[in-house]
Coordinates of C-alpha atoms in Angstrom, one line a residue:
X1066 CA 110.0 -94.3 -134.8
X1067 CA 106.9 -92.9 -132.7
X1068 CA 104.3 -94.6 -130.5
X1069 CA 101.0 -93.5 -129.7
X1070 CA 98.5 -94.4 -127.4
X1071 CA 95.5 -92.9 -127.3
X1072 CA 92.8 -93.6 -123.7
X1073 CA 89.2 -92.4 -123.8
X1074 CA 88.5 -89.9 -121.0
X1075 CA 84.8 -89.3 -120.4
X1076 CA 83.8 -88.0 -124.1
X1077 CA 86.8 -87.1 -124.9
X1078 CA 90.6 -88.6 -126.5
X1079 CA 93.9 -88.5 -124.7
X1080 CA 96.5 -89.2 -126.9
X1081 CA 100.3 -90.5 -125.5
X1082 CA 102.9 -90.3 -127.9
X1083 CA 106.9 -90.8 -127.2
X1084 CA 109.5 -91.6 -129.8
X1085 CA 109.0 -88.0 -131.5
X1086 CA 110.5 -85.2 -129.5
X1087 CA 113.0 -84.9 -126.9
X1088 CA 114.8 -88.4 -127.9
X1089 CA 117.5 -87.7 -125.5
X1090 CA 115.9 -87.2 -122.2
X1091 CA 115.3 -90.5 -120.2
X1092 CA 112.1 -90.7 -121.0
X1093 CA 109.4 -88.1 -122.7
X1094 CA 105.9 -87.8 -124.6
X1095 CA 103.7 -85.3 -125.7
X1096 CA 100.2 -85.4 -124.3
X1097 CA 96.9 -83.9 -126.3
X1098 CA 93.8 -83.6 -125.4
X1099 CA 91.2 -81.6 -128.0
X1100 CA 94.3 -79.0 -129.5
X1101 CA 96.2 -78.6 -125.9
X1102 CA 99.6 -80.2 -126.1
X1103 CA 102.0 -80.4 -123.4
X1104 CA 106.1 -82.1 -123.8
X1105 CA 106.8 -84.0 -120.6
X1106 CA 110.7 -85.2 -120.3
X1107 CA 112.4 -86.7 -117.2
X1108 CA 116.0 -87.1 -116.6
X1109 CA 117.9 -88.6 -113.6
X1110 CA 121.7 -88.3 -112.9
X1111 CA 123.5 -91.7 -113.4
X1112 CA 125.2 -91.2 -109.8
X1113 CA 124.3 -89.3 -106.3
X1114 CA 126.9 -86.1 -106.0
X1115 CA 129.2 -87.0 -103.0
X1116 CA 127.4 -86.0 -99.2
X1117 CA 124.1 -86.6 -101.2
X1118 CA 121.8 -87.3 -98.4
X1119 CA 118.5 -86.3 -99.4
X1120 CA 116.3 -87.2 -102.8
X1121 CA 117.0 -84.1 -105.0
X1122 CA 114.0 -84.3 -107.1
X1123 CA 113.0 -81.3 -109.2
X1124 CA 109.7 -80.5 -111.3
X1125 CA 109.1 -77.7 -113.6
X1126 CA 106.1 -76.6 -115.8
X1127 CA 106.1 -73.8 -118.3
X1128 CA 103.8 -72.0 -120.2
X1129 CA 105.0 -70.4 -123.5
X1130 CA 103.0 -67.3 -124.6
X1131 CA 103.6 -68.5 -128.2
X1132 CA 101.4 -72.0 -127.8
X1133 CA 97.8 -69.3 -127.5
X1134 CA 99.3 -67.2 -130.2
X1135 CA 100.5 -64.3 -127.4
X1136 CA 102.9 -62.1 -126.8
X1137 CA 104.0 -62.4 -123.0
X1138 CA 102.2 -58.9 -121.1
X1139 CA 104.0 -56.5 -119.3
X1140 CA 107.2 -54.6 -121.1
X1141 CA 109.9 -57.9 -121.4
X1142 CA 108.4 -60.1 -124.5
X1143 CA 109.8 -63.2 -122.7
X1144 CA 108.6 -65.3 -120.1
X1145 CA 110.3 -64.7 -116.7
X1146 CA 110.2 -66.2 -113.5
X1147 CA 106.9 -68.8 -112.9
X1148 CA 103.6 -67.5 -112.4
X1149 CA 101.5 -68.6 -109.4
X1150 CA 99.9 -71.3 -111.9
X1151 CA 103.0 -72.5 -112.9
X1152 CA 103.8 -73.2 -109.2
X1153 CA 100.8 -74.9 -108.1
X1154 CA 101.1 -77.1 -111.4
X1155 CA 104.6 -77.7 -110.4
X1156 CA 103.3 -78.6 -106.8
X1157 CA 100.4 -80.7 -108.7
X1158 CA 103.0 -83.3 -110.2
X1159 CA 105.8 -83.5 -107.4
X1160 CA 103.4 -84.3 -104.6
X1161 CA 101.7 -87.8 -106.1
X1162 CA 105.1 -88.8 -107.9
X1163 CA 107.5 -88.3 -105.1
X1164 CA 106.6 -91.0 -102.8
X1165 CA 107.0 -93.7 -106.1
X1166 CA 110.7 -92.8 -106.0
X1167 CA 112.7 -95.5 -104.2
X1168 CA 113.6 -94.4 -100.8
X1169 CA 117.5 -94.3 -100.4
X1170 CA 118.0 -93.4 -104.0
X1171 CA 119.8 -90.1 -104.5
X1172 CA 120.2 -89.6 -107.7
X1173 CA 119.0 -86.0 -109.2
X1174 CA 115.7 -86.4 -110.7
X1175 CA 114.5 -83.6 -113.1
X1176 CA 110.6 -83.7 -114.8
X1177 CA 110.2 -80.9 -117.1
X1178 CA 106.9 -79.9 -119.0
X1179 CA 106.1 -77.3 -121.8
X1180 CA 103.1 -76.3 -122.9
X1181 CA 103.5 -76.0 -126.6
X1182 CA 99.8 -75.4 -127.7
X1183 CA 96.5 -74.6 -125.8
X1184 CA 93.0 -74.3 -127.3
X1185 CA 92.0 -72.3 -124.3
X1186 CA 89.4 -74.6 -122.9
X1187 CA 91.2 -77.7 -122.3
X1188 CA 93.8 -77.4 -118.6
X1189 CA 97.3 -78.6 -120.1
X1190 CA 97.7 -79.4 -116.2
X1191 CA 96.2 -82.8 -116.4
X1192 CA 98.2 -83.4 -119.2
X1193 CA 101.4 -82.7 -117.7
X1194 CA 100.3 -84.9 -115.1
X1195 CA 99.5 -87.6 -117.0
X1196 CA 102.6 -87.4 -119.2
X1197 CA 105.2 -86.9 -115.9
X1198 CA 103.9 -90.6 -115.3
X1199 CA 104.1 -91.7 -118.6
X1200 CA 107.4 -90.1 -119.3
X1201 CA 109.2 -92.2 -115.8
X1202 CA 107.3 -95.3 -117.0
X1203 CA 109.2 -95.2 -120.3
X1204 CA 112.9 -94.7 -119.2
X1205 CA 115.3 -96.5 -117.2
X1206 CA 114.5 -94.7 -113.9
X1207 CA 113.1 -96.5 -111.2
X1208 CA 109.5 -95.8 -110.2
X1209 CA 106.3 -97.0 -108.9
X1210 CA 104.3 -96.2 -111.4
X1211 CA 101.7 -95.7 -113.4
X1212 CA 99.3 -93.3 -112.2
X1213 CA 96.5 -91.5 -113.5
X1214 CA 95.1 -88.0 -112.8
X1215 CA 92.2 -86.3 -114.4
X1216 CA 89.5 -83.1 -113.2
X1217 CA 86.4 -83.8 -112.1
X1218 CA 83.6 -81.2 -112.6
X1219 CA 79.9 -81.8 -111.7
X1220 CA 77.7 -79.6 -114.4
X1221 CA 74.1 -80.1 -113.6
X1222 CA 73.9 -82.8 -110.9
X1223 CA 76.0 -84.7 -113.4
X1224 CA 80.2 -85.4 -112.9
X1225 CA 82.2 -84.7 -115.8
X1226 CA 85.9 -85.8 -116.5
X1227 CA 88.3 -83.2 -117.5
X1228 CA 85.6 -80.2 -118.3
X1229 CA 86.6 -77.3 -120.2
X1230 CA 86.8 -73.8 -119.2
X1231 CA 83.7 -73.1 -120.4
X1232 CA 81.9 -76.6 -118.8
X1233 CA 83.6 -75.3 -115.2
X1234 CA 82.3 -72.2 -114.9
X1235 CA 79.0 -73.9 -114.8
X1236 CA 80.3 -76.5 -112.3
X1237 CA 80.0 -76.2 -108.6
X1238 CA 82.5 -79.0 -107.7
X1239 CA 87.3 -78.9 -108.9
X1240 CA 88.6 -82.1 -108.4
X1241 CA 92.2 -83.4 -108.9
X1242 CA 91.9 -86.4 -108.6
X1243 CA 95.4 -88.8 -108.8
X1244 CA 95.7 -92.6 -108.5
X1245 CA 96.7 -96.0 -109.4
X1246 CA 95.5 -98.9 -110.7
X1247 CA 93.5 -99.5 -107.0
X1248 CA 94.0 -96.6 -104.9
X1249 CA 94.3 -93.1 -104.2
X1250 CA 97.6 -91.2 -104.3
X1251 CA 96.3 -87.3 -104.2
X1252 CA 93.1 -85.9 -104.5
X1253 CA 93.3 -81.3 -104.2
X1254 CA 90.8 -78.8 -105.3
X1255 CA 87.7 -76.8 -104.2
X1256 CA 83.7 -77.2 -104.0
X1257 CA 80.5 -74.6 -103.4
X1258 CA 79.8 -76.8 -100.0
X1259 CA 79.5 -80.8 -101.6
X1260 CA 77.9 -83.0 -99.3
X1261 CA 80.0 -85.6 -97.8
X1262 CA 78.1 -88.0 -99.7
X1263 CA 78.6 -86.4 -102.9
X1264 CA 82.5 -86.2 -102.2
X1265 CA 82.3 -89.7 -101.9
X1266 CA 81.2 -90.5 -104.9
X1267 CA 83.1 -87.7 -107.0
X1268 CA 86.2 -89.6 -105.6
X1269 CA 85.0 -93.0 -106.8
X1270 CA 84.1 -91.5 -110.1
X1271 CA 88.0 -90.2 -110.6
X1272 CA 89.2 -93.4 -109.6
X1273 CA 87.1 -95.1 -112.5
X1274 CA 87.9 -92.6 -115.1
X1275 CA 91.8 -92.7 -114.3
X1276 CA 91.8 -96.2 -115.3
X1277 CA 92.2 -96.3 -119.3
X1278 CA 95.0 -93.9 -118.9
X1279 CA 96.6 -96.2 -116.7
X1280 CA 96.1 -99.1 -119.2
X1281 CA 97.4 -96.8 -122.4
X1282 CA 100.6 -96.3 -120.3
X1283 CA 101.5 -100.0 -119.6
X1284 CA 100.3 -100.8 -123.5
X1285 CA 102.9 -97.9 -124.7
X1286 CA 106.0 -99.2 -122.4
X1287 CA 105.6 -102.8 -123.3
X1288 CA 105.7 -101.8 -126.7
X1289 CA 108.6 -99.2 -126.4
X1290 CA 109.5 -99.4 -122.4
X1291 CA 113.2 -98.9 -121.1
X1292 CA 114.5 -101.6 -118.9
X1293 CA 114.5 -99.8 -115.0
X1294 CA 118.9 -99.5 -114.5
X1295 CA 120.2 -101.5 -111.6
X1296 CA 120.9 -98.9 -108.5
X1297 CA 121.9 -98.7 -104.9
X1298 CA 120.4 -97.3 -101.9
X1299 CA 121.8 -95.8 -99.4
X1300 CA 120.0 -97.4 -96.3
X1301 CA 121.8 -97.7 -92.8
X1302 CA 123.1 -101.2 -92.5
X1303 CA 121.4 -103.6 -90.2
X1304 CA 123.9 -104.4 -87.7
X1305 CA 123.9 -100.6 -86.8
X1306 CA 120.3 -99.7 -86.8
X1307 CA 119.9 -103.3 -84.3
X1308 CA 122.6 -101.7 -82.2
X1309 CA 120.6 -97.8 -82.1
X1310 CA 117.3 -99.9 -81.6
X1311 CA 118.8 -101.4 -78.2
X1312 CA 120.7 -98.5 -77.2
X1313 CA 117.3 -96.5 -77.3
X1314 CA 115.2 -98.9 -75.9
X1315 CA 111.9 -97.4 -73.9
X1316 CA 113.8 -94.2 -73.8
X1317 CA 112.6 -93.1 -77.3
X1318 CA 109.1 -93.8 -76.3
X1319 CA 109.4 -91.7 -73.1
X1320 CA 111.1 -89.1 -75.3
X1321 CA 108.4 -88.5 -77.8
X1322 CA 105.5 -88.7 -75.3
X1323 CA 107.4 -85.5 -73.8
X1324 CA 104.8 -82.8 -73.8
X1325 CA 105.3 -79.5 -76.2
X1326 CA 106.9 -79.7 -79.2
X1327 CA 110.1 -77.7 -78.3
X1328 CA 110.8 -80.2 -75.8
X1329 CA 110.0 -83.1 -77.3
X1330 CA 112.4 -82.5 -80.0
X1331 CA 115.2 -81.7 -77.7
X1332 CA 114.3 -85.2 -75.2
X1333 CA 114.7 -87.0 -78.7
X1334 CA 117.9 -84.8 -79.7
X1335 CA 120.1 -85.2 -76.5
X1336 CA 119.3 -89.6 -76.4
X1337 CA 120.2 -89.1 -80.5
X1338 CA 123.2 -87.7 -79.6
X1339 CA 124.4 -89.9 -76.3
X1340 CA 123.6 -92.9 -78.4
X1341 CA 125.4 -91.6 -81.6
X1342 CA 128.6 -91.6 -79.7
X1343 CA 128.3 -95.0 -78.4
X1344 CA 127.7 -96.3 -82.0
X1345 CA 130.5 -94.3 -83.2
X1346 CA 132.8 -95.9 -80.7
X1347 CA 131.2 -99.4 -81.8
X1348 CA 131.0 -98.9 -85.8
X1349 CA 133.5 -95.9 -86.3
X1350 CA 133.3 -92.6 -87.6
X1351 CA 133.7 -94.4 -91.0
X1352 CA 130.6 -96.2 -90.9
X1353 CA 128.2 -94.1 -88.2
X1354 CA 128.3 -90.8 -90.2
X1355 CA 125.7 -88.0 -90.0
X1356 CA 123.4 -89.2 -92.4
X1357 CA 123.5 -92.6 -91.1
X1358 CA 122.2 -91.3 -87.4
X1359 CA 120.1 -89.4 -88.8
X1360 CA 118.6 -92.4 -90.8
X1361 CA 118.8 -94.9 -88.1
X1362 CA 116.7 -92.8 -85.9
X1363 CA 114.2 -92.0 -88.3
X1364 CA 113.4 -95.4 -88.3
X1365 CA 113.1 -95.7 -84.7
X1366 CA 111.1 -92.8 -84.2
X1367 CA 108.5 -93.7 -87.3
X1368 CA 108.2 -97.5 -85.8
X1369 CA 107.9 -96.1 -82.3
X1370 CA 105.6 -93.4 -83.0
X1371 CA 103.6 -96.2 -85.2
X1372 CA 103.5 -98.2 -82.4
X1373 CA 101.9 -95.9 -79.9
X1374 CA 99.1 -95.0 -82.0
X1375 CA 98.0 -98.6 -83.3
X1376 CA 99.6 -100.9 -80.4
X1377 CA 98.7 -98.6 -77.5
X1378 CA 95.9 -95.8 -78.3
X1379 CA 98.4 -93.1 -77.8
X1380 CA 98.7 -89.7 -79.4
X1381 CA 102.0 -88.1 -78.9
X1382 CA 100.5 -85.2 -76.7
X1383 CA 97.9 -87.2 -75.4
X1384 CA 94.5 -86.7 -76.7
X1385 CA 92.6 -89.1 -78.2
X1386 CA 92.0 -89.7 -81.8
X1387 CA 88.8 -87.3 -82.4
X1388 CA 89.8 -84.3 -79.9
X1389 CA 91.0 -81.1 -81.7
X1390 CA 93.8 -79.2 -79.8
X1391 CA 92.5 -76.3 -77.5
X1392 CA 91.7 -73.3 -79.3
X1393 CA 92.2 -69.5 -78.8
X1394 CA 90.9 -66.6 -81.1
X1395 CA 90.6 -62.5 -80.8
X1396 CA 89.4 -60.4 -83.5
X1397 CA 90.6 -56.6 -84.3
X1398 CA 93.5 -57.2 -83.0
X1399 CA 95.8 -54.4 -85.0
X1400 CA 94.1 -51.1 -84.9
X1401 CA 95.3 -49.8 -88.7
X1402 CA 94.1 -53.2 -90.2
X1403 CA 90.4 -53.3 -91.7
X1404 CA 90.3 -56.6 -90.5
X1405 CA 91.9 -58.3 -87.9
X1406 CA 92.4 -61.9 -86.5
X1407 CA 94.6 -64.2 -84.2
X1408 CA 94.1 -67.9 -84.3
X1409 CA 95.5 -70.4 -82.4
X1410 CA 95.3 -74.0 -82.3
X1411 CA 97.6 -76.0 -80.1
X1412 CA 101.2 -75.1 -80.6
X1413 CA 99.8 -73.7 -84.5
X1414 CA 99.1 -69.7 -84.7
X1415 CA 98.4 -67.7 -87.5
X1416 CA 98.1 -63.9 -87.6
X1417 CA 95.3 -62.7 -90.7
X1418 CA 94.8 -59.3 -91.7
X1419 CA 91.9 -58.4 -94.1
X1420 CA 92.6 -55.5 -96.4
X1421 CA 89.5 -54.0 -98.6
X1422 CA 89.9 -52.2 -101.9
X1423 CA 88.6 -51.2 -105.6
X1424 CA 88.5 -53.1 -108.3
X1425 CA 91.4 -51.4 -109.5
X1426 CA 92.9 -53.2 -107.0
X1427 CA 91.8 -56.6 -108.4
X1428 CA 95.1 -58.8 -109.7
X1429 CA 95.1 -59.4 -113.0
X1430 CA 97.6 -61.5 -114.6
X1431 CA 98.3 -63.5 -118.1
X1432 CA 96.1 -66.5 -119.2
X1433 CA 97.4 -68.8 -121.7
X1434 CA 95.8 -71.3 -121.5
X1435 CA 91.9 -70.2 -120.5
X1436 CA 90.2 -69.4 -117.9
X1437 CA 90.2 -66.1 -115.9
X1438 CA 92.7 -63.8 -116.1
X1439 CA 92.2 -61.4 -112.8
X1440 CA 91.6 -61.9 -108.7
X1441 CA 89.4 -60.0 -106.7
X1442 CA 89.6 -62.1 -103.5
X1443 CA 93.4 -63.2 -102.9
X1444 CA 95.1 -65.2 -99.9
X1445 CA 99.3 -64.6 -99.2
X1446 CA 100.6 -66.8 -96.6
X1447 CA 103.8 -66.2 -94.8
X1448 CA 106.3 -69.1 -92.9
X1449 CA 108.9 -67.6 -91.4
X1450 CA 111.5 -69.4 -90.0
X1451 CA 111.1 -68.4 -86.5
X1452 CA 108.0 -70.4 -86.4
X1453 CA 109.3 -73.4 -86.0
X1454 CA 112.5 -72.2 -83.8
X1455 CA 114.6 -72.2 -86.7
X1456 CA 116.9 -70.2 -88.5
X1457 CA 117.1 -70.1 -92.7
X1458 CA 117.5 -68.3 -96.2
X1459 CA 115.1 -65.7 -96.2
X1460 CA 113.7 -64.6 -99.2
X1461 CA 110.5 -64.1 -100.9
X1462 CA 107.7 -66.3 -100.7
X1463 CA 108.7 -70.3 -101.8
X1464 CA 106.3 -73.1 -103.7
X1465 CA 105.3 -74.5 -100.5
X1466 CA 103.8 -71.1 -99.4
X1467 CA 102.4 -70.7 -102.7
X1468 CA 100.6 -73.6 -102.2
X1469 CA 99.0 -73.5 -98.7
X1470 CA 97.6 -69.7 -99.5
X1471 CA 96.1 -71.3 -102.8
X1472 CA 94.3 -74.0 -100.5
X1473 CA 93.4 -71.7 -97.6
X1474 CA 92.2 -69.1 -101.2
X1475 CA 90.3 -71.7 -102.5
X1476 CA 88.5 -73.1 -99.3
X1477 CA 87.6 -69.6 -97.9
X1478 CA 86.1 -68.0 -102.2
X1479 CA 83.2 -70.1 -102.3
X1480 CA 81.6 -68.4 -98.9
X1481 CA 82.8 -64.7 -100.4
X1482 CA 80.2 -63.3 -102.3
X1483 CA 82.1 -62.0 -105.0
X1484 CA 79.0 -61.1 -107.4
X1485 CA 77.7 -58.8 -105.7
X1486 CA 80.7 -57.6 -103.3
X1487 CA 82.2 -54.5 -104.9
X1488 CA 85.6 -54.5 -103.0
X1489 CA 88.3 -56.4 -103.6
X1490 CA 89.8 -58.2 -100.9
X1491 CA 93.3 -59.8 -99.6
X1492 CA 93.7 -61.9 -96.3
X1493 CA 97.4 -61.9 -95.4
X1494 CA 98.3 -65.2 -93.0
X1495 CA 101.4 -64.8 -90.8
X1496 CA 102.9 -68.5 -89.5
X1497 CA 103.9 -67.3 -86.0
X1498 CA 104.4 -70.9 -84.2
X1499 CA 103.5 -74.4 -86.0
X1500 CA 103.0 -77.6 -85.2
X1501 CA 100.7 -78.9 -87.6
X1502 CA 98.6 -77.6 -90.5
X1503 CA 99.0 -73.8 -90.9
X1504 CA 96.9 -73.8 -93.8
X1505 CA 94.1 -74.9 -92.0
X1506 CA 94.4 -72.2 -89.6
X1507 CA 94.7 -69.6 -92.1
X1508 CA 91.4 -70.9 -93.0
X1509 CA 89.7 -69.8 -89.5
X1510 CA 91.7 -66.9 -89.0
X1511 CA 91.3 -66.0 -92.7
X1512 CA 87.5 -66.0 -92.2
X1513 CA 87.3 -64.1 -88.4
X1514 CA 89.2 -61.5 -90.2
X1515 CA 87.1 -60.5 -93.3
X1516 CA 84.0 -61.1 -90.8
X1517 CA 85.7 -58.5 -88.5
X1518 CA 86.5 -56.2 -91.5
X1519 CA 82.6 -56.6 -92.2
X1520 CA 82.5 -59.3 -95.4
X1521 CA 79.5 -60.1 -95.2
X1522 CA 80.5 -64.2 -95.4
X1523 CA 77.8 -66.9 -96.8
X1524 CA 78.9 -68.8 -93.9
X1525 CA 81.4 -68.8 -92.1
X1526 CA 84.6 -71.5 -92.9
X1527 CA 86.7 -73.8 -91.1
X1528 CA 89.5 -76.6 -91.7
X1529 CA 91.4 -79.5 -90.0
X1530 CA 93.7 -81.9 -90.8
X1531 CA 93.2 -85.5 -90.7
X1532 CA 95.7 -87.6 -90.2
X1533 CA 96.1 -91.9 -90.7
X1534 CA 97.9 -94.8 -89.9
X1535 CA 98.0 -98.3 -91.0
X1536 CA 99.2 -101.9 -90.9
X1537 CA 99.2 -103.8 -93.4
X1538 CA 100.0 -107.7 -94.4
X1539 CA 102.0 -109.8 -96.3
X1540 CA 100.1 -108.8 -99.7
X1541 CA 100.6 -104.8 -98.3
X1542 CA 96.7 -104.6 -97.7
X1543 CA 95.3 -102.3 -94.9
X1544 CA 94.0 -104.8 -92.1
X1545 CA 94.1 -102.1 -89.6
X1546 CA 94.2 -98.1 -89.2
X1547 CA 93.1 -95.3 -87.3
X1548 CA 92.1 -91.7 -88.2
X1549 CA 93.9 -89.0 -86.2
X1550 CA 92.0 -85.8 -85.6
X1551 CA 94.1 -82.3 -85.9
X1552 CA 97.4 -84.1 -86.5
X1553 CA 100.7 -82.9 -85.1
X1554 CA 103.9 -81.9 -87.5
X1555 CA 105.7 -85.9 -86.5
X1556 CA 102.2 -87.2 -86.9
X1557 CA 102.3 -85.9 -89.9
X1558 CA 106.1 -87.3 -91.2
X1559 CA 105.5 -90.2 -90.0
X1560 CA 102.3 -91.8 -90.4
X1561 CA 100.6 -92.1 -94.0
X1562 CA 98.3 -89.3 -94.4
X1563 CA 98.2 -86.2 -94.1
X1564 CA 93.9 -84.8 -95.2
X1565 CA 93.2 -81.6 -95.1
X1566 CA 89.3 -80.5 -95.6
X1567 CA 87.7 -77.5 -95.1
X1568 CA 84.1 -76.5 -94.8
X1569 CA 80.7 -74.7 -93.6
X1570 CA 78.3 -76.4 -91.6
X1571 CA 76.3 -77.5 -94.6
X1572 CA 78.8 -78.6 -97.0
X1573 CA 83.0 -78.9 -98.0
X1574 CA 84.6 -76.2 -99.7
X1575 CA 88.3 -77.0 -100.2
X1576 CA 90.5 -79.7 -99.9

């Protein structure tokens, strides 16, 4: 027997139905707005694999040729390996779900999501957004859900919620915009320079419009709702992380205010390791394994780390909250380039070359579901391993690199004046050293190098990562926080926030 909900979205109809297809997955719906309709199923292993020590969670989105009434392009009439919208979309749903998992929960999590028809004006993204949450919120997994997610456009001074194709072309403002019943999750996209003001208020606009999708959720699982299974977490037992806590003492403090990353790290490896063997001796092997130190000491270094920066106005390399890290750039650097750029923030560098072409040379790639369906200006960003002073698979490039070039695309587009520019252009960004936001920095050096390659920019474009931290009280509201300016990678993993904006002197242009 199907349910259906159906939650107004600006003019428009969401409708949420389960009970239909995919009635053995843990949970599923189908989600349609105007004639786009997108299958959402999640799944979770009843038990961790043995050594599990990390939450394997998966998500997948897939377009089908068939749901537009198309034959896939190229010579195989099947669809291969995801397209770069495929990827981002995956990257779209894991980033505001994954943090409503419980933490020391290892079973396998999978959310899957089909396209299965698209009218070619309305983004099946949002959809499969909306039904990832829908789809945990009806089965037995545990998750701190619902959430909501919807586009906001601004068509003639005016926000819209969800626009179609058509409606963004004339808009000057791409908002994903994710959160829950009273606060915000995840928030990506791009502008043509929004004031801060403006931004402001598109936020608060996706907030409001998020809401009766929230409320169709919680109507549809009261009516057909699992009940959550009972579970266990692994979490390191109390008497063992009291024992690494006064073992460590002050040292852990001294150890993270150590200056330069590299050194930092290895000050907080070699007390890790003295203190590891004392617990061992303690506890046992049985008890004090790998993951369990490994646990324990995340805690200690998130509490200490916490404490610095709200008990004692202290930054682990010693600025202050506002002060960006010293910066170094060169231009036409690399004499075979057409534009060249090295820029370096702190212990972050990125190499950007500029390359100029035809508009033969413009990408061009299948649209299913609307939209455009070719590139002329294009960023590829590169992590290798050594930039971190780590060794690893390496292969091509992975979702998270994906990503950051599409944010570092997207912030630098708006300032490239594509109309009337006859070349097409691609900014490759190689992560050479990093310790905090890369992307961000492929931002500036993106922009030095198509201004040395002689793009004649709107403006030129930079970005920065904001980091925060909180406390918070009994009822888990914020009583406190502070804002940290250029944040560093720990900063970043263990704080709350990681905000990255990016910008021209009059306005923001990706986020």
């Amino acid at each position: 027997m199907s349910e259906k909900v159906i939650a107004p979205v600006g003019d428009k109809s969401l409708i949420i139905e389960t009970g239909k297809l995919a009635k053995q997955a843990d949970g599923a719906v189908s989600v349609q707005l105007g004639e786009t309709i997108v299958i959402v199923a999640a799944v979770a292993a009843s038990k961790a694999k043995p050594g599990q020590e990390f939450f394997p969670l998966t998500v997948d989105y897939r377009e089908r040729a068939a749901a537009a009434g198309k034959f896939p392009g190229g010579y195989f009439k099947r669809e291969g390996r995801p397209t770069e919208k495929e990827i981002l979309t995956c990257r779209l749903i894991d980033r505001p779900i994954r943090p409503l998992f419980p933490k020391g929960w290892y079973n396998e999590v999978q959310v899957q999501s089909i396209v299965l028809s698209t009218d070619g004006e309305n983004d099946p993204d949002m959809l499969a957004l909306m039904g990832a949450s829908a789809a945990l919120m009806l089965s037995d997994i545990p998750w701190a859900g619902p959430i909501g997610a919807v586009r906001v456009g601004r068509v003639g001074g005016q926000f819209v919620a969800n626009p179609t194709h058509s409606q963004m072309l004339e808009s000057d403002l791409d908002l994903v915009y994710v959160g829950n019943e009273s606060d915000m999750v995840m928030y990506e996209g791009s502008a043509k320079e929004i004031s801060d003001a403006d931004f402001n208020a598109a936020l608060k606009f996706g907030q409001e419009a998020i809401q009766p999708a929230i409320v169709a959720q919680k109507e549809l699982v009261a009516r057909v709702g699992k009940a959550k299974r009972k579970i266990t977490l692994n979490i390191v037992p109390d008497e063992i992380l009291k024992e690494a806590k006064a073992l460590a003492g002050d040292r852990i403090v001294a150890a993270l205010l150590t200056p330069g990353k590299l050194e930092r790290e290895g000050a907080v490896a070699a007390i890790t390791a003295e203190i590891g063997k004392k617990l061992v001796e303690k506890f046992g092997a049985e008890k004090v394994t790998e993951f369990v130190l490994k646990d324990a000491f995340y805690y200690i270094q998130k509490e200490s780390v916490r404490g610095l920066i709200m008990k004692q106005g202290k930054r682990l390399d010693g600025r202050d909250f506002e002060t960006v890290r010293p910066i170094v750039s060169e231009v036409g650097t690399l004499p075979r380039a057409h534009g060249s750029a090295m820029f370096q923030r702190g212990e972050t560098q990125a190499v950007t070359l500029c390359t100029l072409g035809t508009g033969e040379d413009a990408q061009e790639f299948d649209s299913y579901t609307g939209g455009a369906s070719e590139k002329k200006f294009i960023l590829h960003y590169n992590f290798p391993n050594f930039s971190v002073g780590e060794t690893g698979r390496i292969s091509g490039p992975g979702r998270r690199e994906i990503g950051h070039g599409a944010l570092a695309e997207r912030s630098l587009a708006p300032m490239v004046p594509s109309a009337t520019y006859p070349y097409s252009i691609r900014i490759t960004s190689d992560i050479l050293e990093s310790n905090g936001s890369s992307s961000m920095a492929s931002v500036c050096g993106g922009c030095l190098a198509m201004m040395d390659a002689g793009v004649p920019m709107t403006r030129p474009v930079g970005g920065v990562s904001i980091g925060l931290c909180t406390e918070h009280d009994a009822q888990d509201k914020i009583t406190s926080y502070k804002l940290l300016t250029d944040i560093l990678g720990w900063e970043d993993a263990f704080c709350d926030m990681d905000c990255k904006i990016a910008g021209t002197e009059k306005g923001i242009t990706g986020f």
